[in-house]
Tab-separated table of C-alpha atoms in Angstrom:
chain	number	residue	atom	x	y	z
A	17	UNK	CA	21.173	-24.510	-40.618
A	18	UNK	CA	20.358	-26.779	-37.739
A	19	UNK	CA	21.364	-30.136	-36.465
A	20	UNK	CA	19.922	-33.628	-36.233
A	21	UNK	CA	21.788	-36.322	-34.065
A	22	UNK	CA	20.661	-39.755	-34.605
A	23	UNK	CA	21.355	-42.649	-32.559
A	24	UNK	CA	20.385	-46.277	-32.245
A	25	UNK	CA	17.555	-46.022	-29.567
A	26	UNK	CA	16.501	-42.188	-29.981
A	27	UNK	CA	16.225	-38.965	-32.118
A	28	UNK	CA	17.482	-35.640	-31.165
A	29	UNK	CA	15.024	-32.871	-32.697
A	30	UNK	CA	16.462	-29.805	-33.776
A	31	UNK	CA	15.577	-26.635	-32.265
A	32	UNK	CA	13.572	-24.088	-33.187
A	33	UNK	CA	15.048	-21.292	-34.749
A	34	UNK	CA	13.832	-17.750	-36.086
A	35	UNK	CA	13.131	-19.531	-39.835
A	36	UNK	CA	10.434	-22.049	-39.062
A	37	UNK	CA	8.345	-24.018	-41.329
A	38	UNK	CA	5.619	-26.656	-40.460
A	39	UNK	CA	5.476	-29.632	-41.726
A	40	UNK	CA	6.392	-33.546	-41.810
A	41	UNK	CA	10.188	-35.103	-41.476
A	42	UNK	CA	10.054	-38.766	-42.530
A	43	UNK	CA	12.913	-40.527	-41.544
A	44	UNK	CA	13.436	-44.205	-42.570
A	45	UNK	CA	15.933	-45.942	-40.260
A	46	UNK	CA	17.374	-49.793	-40.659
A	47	UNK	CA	16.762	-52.302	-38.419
A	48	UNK	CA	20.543	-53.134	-38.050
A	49	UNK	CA	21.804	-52.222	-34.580
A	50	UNK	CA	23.835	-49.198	-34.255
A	51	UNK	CA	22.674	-48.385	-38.063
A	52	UNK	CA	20.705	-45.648	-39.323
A	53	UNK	CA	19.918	-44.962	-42.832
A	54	UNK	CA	18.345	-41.465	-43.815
A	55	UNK	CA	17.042	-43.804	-46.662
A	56	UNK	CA	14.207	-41.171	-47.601
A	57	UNK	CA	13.819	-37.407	-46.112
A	58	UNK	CA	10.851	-35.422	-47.347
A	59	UNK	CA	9.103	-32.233	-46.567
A	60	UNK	CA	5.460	-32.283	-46.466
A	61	UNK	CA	3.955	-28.766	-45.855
A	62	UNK	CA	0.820	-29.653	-44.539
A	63	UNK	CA	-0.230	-26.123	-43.023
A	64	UNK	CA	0.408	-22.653	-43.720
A	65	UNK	CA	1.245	-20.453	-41.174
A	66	UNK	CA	1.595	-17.536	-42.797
A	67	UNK	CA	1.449	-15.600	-46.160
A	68	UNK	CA	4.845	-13.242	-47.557
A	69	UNK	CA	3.697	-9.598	-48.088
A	70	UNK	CA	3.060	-10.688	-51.252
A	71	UNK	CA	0.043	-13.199	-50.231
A	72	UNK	CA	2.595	-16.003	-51.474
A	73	UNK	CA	2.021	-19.179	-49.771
A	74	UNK	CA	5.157	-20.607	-47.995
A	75	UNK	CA	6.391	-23.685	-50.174
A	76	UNK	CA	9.087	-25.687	-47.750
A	77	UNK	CA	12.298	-27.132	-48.837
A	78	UNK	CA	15.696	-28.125	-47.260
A	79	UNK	CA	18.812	-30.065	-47.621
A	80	UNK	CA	20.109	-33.016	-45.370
A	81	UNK	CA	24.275	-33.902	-45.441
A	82	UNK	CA	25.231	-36.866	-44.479
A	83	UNK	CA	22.225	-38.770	-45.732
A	84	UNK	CA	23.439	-42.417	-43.949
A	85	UNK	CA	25.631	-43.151	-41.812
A	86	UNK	CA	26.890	-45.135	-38.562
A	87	UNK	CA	25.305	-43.900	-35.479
A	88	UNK	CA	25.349	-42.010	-33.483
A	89	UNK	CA	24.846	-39.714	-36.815
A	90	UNK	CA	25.161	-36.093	-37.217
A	91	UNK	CA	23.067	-34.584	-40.123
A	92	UNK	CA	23.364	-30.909	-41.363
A	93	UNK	CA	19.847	-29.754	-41.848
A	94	UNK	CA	19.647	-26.431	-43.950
A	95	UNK	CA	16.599	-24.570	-44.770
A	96	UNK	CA	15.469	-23.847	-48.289
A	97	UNK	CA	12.231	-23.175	-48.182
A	98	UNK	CA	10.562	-19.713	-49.595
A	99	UNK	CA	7.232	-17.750	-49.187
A	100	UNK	CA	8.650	-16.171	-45.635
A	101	UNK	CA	7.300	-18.883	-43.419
A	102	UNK	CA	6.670	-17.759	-40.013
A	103	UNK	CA	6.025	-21.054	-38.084
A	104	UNK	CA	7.203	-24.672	-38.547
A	105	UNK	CA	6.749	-27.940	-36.292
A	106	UNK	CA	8.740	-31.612	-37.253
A	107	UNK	CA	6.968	-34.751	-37.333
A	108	UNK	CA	8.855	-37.675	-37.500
A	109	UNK	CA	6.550	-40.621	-38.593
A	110	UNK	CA	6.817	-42.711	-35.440
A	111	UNK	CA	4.272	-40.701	-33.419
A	112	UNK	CA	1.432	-42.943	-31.975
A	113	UNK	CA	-0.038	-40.029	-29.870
A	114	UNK	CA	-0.550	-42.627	-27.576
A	115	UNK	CA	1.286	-40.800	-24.609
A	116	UNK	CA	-1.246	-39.931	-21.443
A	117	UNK	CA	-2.761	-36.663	-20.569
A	118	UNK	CA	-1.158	-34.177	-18.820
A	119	UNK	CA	-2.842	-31.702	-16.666
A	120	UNK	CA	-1.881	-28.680	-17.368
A	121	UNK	CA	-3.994	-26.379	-14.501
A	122	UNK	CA	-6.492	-27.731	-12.461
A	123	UNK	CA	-8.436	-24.383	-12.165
A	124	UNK	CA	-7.678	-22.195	-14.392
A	125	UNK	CA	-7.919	-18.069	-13.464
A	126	UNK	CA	-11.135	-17.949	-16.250
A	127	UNK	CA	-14.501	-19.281	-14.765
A	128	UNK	CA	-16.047	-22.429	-15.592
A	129	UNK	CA	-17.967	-22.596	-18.566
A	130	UNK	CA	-19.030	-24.458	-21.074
A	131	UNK	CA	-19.958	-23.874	-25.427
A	132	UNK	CA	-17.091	-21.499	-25.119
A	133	UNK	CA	-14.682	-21.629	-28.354
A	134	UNK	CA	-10.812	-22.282	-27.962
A	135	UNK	CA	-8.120	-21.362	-31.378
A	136	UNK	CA	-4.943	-21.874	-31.583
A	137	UNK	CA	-2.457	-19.414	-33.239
A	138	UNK	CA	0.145	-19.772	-35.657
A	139	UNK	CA	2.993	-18.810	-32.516
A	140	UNK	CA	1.691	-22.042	-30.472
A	141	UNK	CA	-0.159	-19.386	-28.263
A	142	UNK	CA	-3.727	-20.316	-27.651
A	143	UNK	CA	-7.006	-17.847	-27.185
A	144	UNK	CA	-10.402	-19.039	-25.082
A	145	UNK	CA	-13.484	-16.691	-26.332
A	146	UNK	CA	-16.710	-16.694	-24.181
A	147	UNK	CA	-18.907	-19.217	-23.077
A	148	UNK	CA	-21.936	-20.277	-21.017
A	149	UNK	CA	-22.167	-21.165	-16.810
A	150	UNK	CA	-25.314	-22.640	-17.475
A	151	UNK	CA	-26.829	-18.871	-15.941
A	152	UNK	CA	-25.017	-16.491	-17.831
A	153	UNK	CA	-22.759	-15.923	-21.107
A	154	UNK	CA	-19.667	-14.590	-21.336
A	155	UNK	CA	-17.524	-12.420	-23.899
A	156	UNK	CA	-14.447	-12.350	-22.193
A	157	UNK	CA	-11.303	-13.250	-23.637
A	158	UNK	CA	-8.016	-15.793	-22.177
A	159	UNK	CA	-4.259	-16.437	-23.579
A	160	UNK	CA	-2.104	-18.358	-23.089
A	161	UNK	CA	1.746	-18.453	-23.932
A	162	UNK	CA	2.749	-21.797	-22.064
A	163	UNK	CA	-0.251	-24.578	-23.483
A	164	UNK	CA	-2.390	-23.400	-20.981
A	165	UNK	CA	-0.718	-23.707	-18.084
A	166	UNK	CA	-1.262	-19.916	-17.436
A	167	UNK	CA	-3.744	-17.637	-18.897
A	168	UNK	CA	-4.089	-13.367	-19.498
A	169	UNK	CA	-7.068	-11.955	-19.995
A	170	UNK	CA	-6.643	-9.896	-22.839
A	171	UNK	CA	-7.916	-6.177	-22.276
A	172	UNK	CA	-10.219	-5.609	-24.703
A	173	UNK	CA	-9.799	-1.658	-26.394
A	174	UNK	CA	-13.063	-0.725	-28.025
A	175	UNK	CA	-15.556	-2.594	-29.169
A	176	UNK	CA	-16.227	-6.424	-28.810
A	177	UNK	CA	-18.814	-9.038	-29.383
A	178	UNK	CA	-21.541	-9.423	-27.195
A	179	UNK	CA	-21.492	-12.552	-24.620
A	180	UNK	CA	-22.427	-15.972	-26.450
A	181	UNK	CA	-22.444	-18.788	-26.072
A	182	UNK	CA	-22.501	-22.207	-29.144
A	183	UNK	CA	-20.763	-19.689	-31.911
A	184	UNK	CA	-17.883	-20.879	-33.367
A	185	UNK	CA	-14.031	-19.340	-34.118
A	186	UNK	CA	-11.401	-19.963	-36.732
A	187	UNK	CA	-7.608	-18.666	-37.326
A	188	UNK	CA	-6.755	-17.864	-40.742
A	189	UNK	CA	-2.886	-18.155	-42.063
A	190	UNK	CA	-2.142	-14.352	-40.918
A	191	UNK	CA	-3.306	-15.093	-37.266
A	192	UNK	CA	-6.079	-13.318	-37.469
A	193	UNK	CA	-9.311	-14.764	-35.502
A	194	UNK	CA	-12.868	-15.067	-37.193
A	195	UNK	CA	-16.130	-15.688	-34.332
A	196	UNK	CA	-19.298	-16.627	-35.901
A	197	UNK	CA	-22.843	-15.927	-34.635
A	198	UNK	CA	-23.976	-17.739	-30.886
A	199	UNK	CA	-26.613	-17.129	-28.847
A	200	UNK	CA	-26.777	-15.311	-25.415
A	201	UNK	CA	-28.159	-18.509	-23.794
A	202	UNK	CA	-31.925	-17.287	-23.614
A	203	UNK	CA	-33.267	-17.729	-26.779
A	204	UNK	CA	-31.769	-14.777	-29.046
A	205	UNK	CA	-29.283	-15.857	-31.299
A	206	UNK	CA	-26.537	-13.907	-33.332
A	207	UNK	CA	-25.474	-14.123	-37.284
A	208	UNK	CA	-22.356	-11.466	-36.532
A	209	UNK	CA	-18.907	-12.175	-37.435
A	210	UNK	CA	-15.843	-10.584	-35.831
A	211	UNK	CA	-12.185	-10.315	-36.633
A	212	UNK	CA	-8.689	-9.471	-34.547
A	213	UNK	CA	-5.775	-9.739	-36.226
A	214	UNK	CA	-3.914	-8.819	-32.737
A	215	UNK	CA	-5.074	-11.343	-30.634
A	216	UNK	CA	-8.244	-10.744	-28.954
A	217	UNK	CA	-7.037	-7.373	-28.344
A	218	UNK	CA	-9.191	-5.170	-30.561
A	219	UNK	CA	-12.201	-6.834	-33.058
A	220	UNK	CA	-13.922	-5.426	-35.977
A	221	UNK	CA	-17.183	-5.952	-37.091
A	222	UNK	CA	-17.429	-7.273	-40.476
A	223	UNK	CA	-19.740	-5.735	-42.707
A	224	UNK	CA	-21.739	-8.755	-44.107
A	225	UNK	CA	-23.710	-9.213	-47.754
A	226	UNK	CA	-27.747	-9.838	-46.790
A	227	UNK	CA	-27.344	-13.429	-48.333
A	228	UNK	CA	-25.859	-15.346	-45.718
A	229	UNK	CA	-26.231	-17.940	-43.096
A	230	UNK	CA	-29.150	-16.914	-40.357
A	231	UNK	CA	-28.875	-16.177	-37.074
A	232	UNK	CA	-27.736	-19.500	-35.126
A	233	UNK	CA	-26.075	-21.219	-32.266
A	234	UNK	CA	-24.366	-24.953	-32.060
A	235	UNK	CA	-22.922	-24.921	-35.682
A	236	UNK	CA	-19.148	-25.492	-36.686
A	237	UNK	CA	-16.937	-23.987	-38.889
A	238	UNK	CA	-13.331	-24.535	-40.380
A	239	UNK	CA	-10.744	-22.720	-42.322
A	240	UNK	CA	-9.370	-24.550	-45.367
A	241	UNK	CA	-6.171	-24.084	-46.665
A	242	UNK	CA	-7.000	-21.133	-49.269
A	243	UNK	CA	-8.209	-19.492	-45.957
A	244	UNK	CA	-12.169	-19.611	-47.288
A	245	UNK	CA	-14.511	-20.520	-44.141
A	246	UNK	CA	-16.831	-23.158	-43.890
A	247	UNK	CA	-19.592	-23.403	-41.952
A	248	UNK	CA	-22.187	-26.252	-41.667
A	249	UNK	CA	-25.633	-26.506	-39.496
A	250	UNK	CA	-26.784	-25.449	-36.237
A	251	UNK	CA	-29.709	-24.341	-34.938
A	252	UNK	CA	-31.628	-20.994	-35.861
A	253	UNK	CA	-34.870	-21.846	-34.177
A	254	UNK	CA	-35.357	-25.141	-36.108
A	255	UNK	CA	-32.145	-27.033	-36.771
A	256	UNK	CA	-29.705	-26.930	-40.224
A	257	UNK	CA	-27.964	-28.950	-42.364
A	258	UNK	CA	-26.865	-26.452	-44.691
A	259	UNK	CA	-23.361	-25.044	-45.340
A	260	UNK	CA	-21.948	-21.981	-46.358
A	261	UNK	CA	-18.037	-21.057	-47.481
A	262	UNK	CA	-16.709	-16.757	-47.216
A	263	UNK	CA	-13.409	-16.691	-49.328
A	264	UNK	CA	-13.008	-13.017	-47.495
A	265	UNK	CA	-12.722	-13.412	-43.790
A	266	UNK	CA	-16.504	-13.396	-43.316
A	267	UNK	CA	-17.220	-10.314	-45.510
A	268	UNK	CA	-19.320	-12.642	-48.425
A	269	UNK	CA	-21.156	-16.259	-48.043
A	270	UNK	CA	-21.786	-18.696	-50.805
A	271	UNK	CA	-23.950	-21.341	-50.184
A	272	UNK	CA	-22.814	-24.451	-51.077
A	273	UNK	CA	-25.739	-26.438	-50.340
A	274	UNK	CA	-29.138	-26.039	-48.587
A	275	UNK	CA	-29.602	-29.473	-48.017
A	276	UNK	CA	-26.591	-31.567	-47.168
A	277	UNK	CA	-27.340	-35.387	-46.847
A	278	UNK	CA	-26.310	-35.544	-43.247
A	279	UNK	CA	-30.197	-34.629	-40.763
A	280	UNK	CA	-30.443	-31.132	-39.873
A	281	UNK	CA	-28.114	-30.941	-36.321
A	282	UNK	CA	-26.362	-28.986	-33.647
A	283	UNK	CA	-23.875	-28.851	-31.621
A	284	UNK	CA	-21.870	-31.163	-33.492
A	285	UNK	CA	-18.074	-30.969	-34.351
A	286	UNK	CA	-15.865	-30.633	-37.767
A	287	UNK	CA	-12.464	-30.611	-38.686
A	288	UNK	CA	-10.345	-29.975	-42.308
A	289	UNK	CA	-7.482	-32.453	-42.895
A	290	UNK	CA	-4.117	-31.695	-44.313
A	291	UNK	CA	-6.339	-32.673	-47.595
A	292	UNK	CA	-8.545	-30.189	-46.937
A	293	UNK	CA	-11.839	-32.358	-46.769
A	294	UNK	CA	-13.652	-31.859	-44.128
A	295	UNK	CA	-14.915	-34.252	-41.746
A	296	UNK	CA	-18.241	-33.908	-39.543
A	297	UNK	CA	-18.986	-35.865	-36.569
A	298	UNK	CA	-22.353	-36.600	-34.112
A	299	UNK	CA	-24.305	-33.944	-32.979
A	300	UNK	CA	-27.900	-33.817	-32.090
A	301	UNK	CA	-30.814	-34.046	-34.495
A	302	UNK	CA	-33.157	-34.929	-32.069
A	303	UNK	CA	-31.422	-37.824	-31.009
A	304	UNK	CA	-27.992	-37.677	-30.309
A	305	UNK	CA	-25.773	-39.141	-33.395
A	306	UNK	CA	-22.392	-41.068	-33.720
A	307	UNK	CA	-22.391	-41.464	-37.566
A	308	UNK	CA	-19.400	-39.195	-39.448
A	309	UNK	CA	-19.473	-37.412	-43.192
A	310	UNK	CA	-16.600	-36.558	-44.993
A	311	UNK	CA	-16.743	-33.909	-47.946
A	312	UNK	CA	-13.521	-33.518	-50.305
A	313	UNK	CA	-15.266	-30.286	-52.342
A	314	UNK	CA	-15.564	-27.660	-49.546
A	315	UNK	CA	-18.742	-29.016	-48.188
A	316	UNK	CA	-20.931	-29.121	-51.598
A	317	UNK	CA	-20.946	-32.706	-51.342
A	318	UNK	CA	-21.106	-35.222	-48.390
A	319	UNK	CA	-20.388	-38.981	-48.540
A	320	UNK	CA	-20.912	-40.954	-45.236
A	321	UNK	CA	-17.894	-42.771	-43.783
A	322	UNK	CA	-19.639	-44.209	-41.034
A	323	UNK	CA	-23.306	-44.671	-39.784
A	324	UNK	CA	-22.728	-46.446	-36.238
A	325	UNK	CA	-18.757	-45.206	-35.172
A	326	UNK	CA	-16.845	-46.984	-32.562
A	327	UNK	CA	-18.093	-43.948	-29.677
A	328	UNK	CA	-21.449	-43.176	-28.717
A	329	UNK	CA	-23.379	-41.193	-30.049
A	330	UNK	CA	-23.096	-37.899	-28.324
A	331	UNK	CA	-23.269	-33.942	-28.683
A	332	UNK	CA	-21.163	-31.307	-27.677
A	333	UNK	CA	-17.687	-32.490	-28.275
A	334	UNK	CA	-14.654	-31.520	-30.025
A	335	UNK	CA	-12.384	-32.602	-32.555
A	336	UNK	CA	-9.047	-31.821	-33.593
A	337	UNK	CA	-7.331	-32.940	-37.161
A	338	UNK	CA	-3.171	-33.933	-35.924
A	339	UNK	CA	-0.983	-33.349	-38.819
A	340	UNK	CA	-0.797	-37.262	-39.594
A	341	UNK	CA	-4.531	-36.766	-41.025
A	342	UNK	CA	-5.835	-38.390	-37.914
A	343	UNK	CA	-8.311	-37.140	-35.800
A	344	UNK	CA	-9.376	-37.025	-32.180
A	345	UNK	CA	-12.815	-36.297	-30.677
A	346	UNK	CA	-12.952	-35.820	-26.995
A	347	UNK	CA	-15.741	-35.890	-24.641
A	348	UNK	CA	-19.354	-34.753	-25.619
A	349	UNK	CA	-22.313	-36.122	-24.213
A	350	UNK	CA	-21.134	-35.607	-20.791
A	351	UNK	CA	-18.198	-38.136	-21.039
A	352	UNK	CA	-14.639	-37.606	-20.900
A	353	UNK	CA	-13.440	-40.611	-23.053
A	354	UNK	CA	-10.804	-39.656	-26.209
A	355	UNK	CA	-11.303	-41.741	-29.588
A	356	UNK	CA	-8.335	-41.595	-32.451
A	357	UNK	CA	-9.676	-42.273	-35.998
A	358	UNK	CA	-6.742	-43.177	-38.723
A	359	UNK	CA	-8.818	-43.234	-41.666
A	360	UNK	CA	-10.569	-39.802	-42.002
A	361	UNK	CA	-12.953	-41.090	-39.641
């Protein structure tokens, strides 16, 4: 059980506590001074961060005493929710994301780099995997605890992936880390896929059917909510706009089309939504590209949400899918502007 104190100008979050579960808190307040309502509360579980022994998915629930009330207003929060969840986070409905950037390390202890991959883990800890100095790749491997404000580098035991550069990661609901294919920055490019379920600390290679995806740098992937992977394009020598989905951490591919409608591209960026669609943005097909797709049947199907968006066109950037169902892409094309689409882009 945990507390929420509400008051006319502000709202107290509770803490976190050893139960956590991740998902929305709506709260619906009156625009009477010195009033607040708890007119509607709901629970949306809008990402799993972790599986019960049982490979049960964690379904979230709680109760909320008083429900309205004078402020400043004391609710009685208490957890219901099942499935063993492991890792929560409370979103209130007012967040504009709208705050500015804060620098969190101005040179960090890992060297610069760029087409490196960065994954965030279901204990708010964050891993940085390899990259390119525009002379050399790199397999090593960074954590941080603190949002990257201080970084580790985790010592490796056994074998590891070769350096790469342009291959993609995911984290599945169990924390463990999938890396995709790359290239060594020369020419020779991978179609390996690795796994750690420890953190970067030891990685296995997966043993792979012959029927997959071929050897390739600049693609993207994403993890769904079912933990299948998607991944989509790149460049193998000539570029792709095909996409593939593994419903067993790499092991298996099925692809679900050879020809989506969006030109063959690389080094463009993806995310899955709370919805789990998945939305692709820019790239390079020759020309640099601005327009987004949007696919709501794990990438067998594309419909274009945009031909001409509000940035530039531009490769190289990332995206990130908030829990709202908005989406941010940063940078790309060497700029360092940040765009917020509201509408599954």
């Amino acid at each position: 059980m945990f507390q929420l104190v509400i008051n006319s100008n502000s709202i107290t979050r509770p803490p976190k506590n050893k139960k956590k579960v991740r998902g929305f808190l709506f709260l619906k307040r009156t625009n009477a001074p010195f009033i607040c309502s708890l007119i509607q509360i709901s629970l949306m579980l809008f990402f799993f961060s972790a599986f019960s022994a049982f490979g049960a998915v964690p379904v979230a629930d709680f109760s909320a005493t008083p429900r309205s009330g004078v402020s400043p207003l004391e609710v009685q929060f208490t957890d219901q929710s099942t499935g063993n969840p492991t890792g929560w986070a409370w979103y209130f409905g007012d967040e504009d994301y709208s705050e500015n950037w804060s620098e969190m390390s101005p040179t960090a202890v890992w060297s610069t780099r760029n087409s490196h991959t960065c994954s965030g883990l279901p204990d708010g800890s964050v891993i940085l995997m390899g990259g390119w100095n525009g002379n050399t790749a790199f397999n090593d491997i960074w954590h941080s605890t603190d949002k990257g404000a201080t970084w580790t580098e985790v010592n490796v035991i056994g074998n590891v992936w070769s350096k790469r550069m342009g291959h993609s990661s995911v984290v599945l609901s169990d924390g463990r880390i999938v890396i995709m294919g790359g290239g060594d920055g020369y020419g020779e490019r991978y179609d390996d896929i690795w796994s750690s379920t420890d953190k970067g600390q030891t990685w296995n290679l997966m043993t792979t059917d012959d029927k997959k995806w071929s050897p390739r740098t600049g693609h993207s992937s994403v993890a769904l909510s079912d933990d299948s992977i998607i991944l989509m394009g790149g460049l193998d020598g000539e570029d792709q706009n095909d996409v593939w989905r593994s419903t067993n951490n790499g092991g298996s591919w099925t692809l679900m089309t050879e020809n989506a409608p969006w030109t063959e591209r690389r080094f463009h960026s993806s995310v899955a939504l709370p919805d789990d669609s998945i939305v692709l943005m820019g790239g390079f097909d020759g020309t640099a590209s601005n327009e987004v797709w949007r696919s709501t049947d794990m990438g067998a199907t594309w419909t274009q949400m945009t031909e001409n968006a509000g940035w530039s066109p531009r490769s190289g950037h990332t995206t990130v899918a908030l829990p709202d169902s908005s989406i941010l892409l940063m940078g790309g094309g060497n700029k360092n502007d940040v765009w917020r689409s509201t509408d599954k882009g």
